[in-house]
Short mmCIF file of C-alpha atoms in Angstrom, two decimals:
data_model
loop_
_atom_site.label_atom_id
_atom_site.label_comp_id
_atom_site.label_asym_id
_atom_site.label_seq_id
_atom_site.Cartn_x
_atom_site.Cartn_y
_atom_site.Cartn_z
CA MET A 199 109.14 107.68 158.64
CA ILE A 200 108.91 105.68 155.41
CA ALA A 201 105.53 105.54 153.77
CA ASN A 202 104.33 102.38 152.09
CA VAL A 203 103.51 103.15 148.48
CA GLU A 204 101.07 101.00 146.60
CA THR A 205 100.58 100.87 142.87
CA TYR A 206 97.67 99.61 140.86
CA ARG A 207 97.93 97.20 137.92
CA PHE A 208 95.21 97.60 135.32
CA SER A 209 93.81 94.43 133.81
CA VAL A 210 93.05 94.23 130.09
CA GLN A 211 89.34 94.35 130.94
CA GLU A 212 89.74 97.54 133.01
CA TYR A 213 91.96 99.11 130.35
CA GLU A 214 89.34 98.44 127.68
CA LYS A 215 86.65 99.96 129.91
CA LEU A 216 88.75 103.13 130.18
CA GLY A 217 88.75 103.30 126.38
CA GLU A 218 85.00 102.68 126.19
CA ALA A 219 84.44 105.47 128.76
CA GLY A 220 86.31 107.92 126.53
CA ILE A 221 89.36 108.28 128.80
CA PHE A 222 91.49 107.50 125.76
CA HIS A 223 90.79 108.77 122.28
CA GLU A 224 91.02 106.27 119.43
CA ASP A 225 94.15 108.03 118.13
CA ASP A 226 95.93 108.21 121.51
CA ARG A 227 99.26 106.40 121.48
CA VAL A 228 98.82 104.23 124.55
CA GLU A 229 99.10 100.54 125.30
CA LEU A 230 98.89 98.27 128.32
CA LEU A 231 101.99 96.32 129.33
CA GLU A 232 102.33 94.46 132.63
CA GLY A 233 99.35 96.35 134.03
CA GLU A 234 100.85 99.76 133.30
CA ILE A 235 99.42 102.19 130.79
CA ILE A 236 102.31 103.19 128.58
CA ILE A 237 102.22 106.51 126.73
CA LEU A 238 104.08 106.09 123.47
CA ALA A 239 106.04 108.79 121.68
CA PRO A 240 104.50 110.36 118.59
CA ILE A 241 105.24 108.46 115.39
CA GLY A 242 108.03 109.97 113.29
CA LYS A 243 108.24 110.13 109.49
CA ARG A 244 110.72 107.23 109.14
CA HIS A 245 108.54 105.09 111.41
CA ILE A 246 105.43 105.86 109.35
CA LYS A 247 107.26 105.07 106.13
CA ALA A 248 108.61 101.75 107.45
CA VAL A 249 105.19 100.65 108.76
CA ARG A 250 103.57 101.62 105.47
CA ARG A 251 106.18 99.62 103.52
CA LEU A 252 105.86 96.62 105.81
CA ASN A 253 102.09 96.64 105.54
CA ARG A 254 102.22 96.73 101.74
CA ILE A 255 104.97 94.11 101.39
CA LEU A 256 103.57 91.69 103.95
CA ASN A 257 100.04 91.93 102.55
CA ARG A 258 101.42 91.16 99.10
CA CYS A 259 103.39 88.16 100.42
CA PHE A 260 101.04 86.70 103.03
CA ALA A 261 97.42 87.74 102.36
CA ASP A 262 96.53 84.26 101.13
CA VAL A 263 97.77 82.50 104.31
CA CYS A 264 97.14 84.97 107.15
CA PHE A 265 95.88 88.42 108.07
CA VAL A 266 98.31 91.32 108.24
CA ASP A 267 97.10 93.53 111.08
CA CYS A 268 98.56 97.02 111.21
CA GLN A 269 98.80 98.69 114.63
CA SER A 270 96.10 96.49 116.13
CA PRO A 271 96.17 95.14 119.69
CA VAL A 272 97.03 91.62 120.83
CA ILE A 273 96.05 90.33 124.26
CA LEU A 274 99.14 88.69 125.74
CA ASP A 275 97.74 87.91 129.18
CA ARG A 276 95.48 89.39 131.86
CA TYR A 277 97.65 92.53 132.18
CA SER A 278 99.08 93.19 128.72
CA GLU A 279 97.50 94.44 125.50
CA PRO A 280 100.22 96.06 123.38
CA GLN A 281 99.68 97.37 119.85
CA PRO A 282 102.50 96.08 117.66
CA ASP A 283 103.10 97.87 114.40
CA ILE A 284 102.39 94.67 112.44
CA LEU A 285 100.97 91.25 113.31
CA LEU A 286 100.68 88.21 111.08
CA VAL A 287 97.66 86.37 112.51
CA ALA A 288 95.84 83.17 111.64
CA LEU A 289 92.89 83.45 109.26
CA SER A 290 90.77 81.63 111.86
CA ILE A 291 90.81 84.78 114.04
CA ASP A 292 88.09 86.17 111.78
CA ASP A 293 85.68 83.46 113.01
CA GLY A 294 85.23 85.14 116.41
CA ASP A 295 84.81 88.55 117.95
CA GLU A 296 87.95 88.38 120.07
CA LYS A 297 91.22 90.22 119.65
CA PRO A 298 94.13 87.97 118.73
CA ARG A 299 96.02 86.10 121.44
CA PRO A 300 99.54 84.65 121.24
CA ALA A 301 98.32 81.32 119.80
CA ASP A 302 96.85 83.25 116.84
CA VAL A 303 100.08 85.11 116.06
CA PHE A 304 102.72 83.92 113.59
CA LEU A 305 104.81 87.10 113.85
CA ALA A 306 104.81 90.39 115.80
CA VAL A 307 106.77 93.33 114.38
CA GLU A 308 107.77 96.60 116.03
CA VAL A 309 109.35 99.46 114.10
CA ALA A 310 111.81 101.16 116.43
CA ASP A 311 113.72 104.40 116.47
CA SER A 312 113.10 106.36 119.68
CA SER A 313 111.32 103.27 121.13
CA LEU A 314 114.24 100.88 120.51
CA HIS A 315 115.14 100.34 124.17
CA TYR A 316 111.50 99.72 125.17
CA ASP A 317 110.89 97.38 122.21
CA ALA A 318 114.11 95.42 122.86
CA THR A 319 113.54 95.04 126.61
CA ALA A 320 110.02 95.31 128.06
CA LYS A 321 108.16 94.33 124.90
CA LEU A 322 110.58 91.55 124.01
CA CYS A 323 110.16 90.04 127.50
CA ALA A 324 106.36 90.33 127.35
CA TYR A 325 106.16 88.77 123.87
CA ALA A 326 108.50 85.90 124.81
CA ARG A 327 106.76 85.24 128.14
CA SER A 328 103.37 85.05 126.44
CA GLY A 329 104.62 82.62 123.78
CA ILE A 330 104.69 84.84 120.68
CA LEU A 331 106.66 82.51 118.40
CA GLU A 332 108.55 85.17 116.46
CA TYR A 333 109.28 88.85 116.99
CA TRP A 334 111.00 91.27 114.62
CA ILE A 335 112.32 94.68 115.52
CA VAL A 336 112.81 96.91 112.49
CA ASN A 337 115.72 98.83 113.99
CA LEU A 338 115.76 102.17 112.15
CA THR A 339 118.74 103.38 114.19
CA GLU A 340 121.03 100.63 112.89
CA SER A 341 119.20 100.00 109.58
CA ARG A 342 118.54 96.33 110.19
CA VAL A 343 115.83 93.87 111.18
CA GLU A 344 116.42 91.99 114.44
CA VAL A 345 114.78 88.56 114.54
CA TYR A 346 113.83 86.71 117.72
CA ARG A 347 112.50 83.12 117.63
CA GLN A 348 111.76 80.25 120.00
CA PRO A 349 110.46 81.91 123.17
CA GLN A 350 112.03 80.68 126.41
CA GLY A 351 110.81 82.38 129.56
CA GLU A 352 111.39 86.12 129.16
CA THR A 353 113.68 85.86 126.15
CA TYR A 354 114.15 84.02 122.87
CA ALA A 355 116.54 81.14 122.24
CA GLU A 356 117.33 82.29 118.70
CA HIS A 357 118.39 85.84 117.82
CA PHE A 358 119.96 87.18 114.63
CA HIS A 359 119.70 90.22 112.40
CA ARG A 360 119.51 90.97 108.69
CA SER A 361 120.61 94.13 106.90
CA SER A 362 120.09 95.68 103.46
CA GLY A 363 121.15 93.26 100.76
CA GLU A 364 119.76 90.34 102.75
CA SER A 365 116.33 88.71 102.94
CA LEU A 366 114.37 86.99 105.65
CA ALA A 367 111.19 85.01 106.08
CA PRO A 368 109.00 84.27 109.09
CA ALA A 369 109.63 80.78 110.47
CA ALA A 370 105.96 79.95 109.85
CA PHE A 371 106.38 80.69 106.12
CA PRO A 372 110.05 79.96 105.34
CA ASP A 373 109.56 79.96 101.55
CA ARG A 374 108.26 83.56 101.48
CA LEU A 375 111.29 85.84 101.53
CA VAL A 376 111.15 89.56 102.21
CA ALA A 377 114.03 91.83 101.19
CA VAL A 378 115.23 93.93 104.13
CA ALA A 379 116.04 96.82 101.76
CA ASP A 380 112.36 96.96 100.79
CA ILE A 381 111.37 97.48 104.43
CA LEU A 382 113.89 100.10 105.50
CA PRO A 383 113.11 103.73 104.57
#
C-alpha cells in the first residue's frame, strides 16, 4: 500500500507570524523559499569577511543613489522571502513600512562557499522568476564574482564572471566600478 504524502507550503505571511510568535530567534539562519523554510549553514570567517567588505565598498560607492541593505529580507512572491547578503534597493523604499520587493531591487548579492550550489540553483531561479534585474554570486570557492542579468523565466539571459584584477558595475549604475579584488577575502 502506498500512502499519499502531503506537504505544506508556508506563505510569507505565515512565515512572518512564526517569527513574531518566537518560533525563530532573530539570529536564526533561516529563510523562506518556495514555501519551504530553509535552514542555512552557519556563516564562516571568509563569508563574514566578504560580506563586511561588500557592505563597506558598496555603501561608499552607492549610498547617494540607493540603500545598501545587509542581510535583510526581500519578498519575492507569496511564498518566498530570502535574506540575500546584500541588496541595492531604491531610496523610495524608505517612504513605506514594507520590506523591499523585486521592483525596488537594483542588485541582489549572495556570498557563497558552502552554499554555492543552493545560491546558483534554487536562489538563482527564484530571483530570476520574480524579476530581480541583476544577481551576483561572490563565489569564494573559485575566487570570482558571477554576474547574472536580464531575467527570463527561471534563469538569466546574460551570465559572465569577473576575477581579481577585473572590475564590474551593476547595470543600473554602469559608471560606478567595483574592483573584484577588493571584495574577495
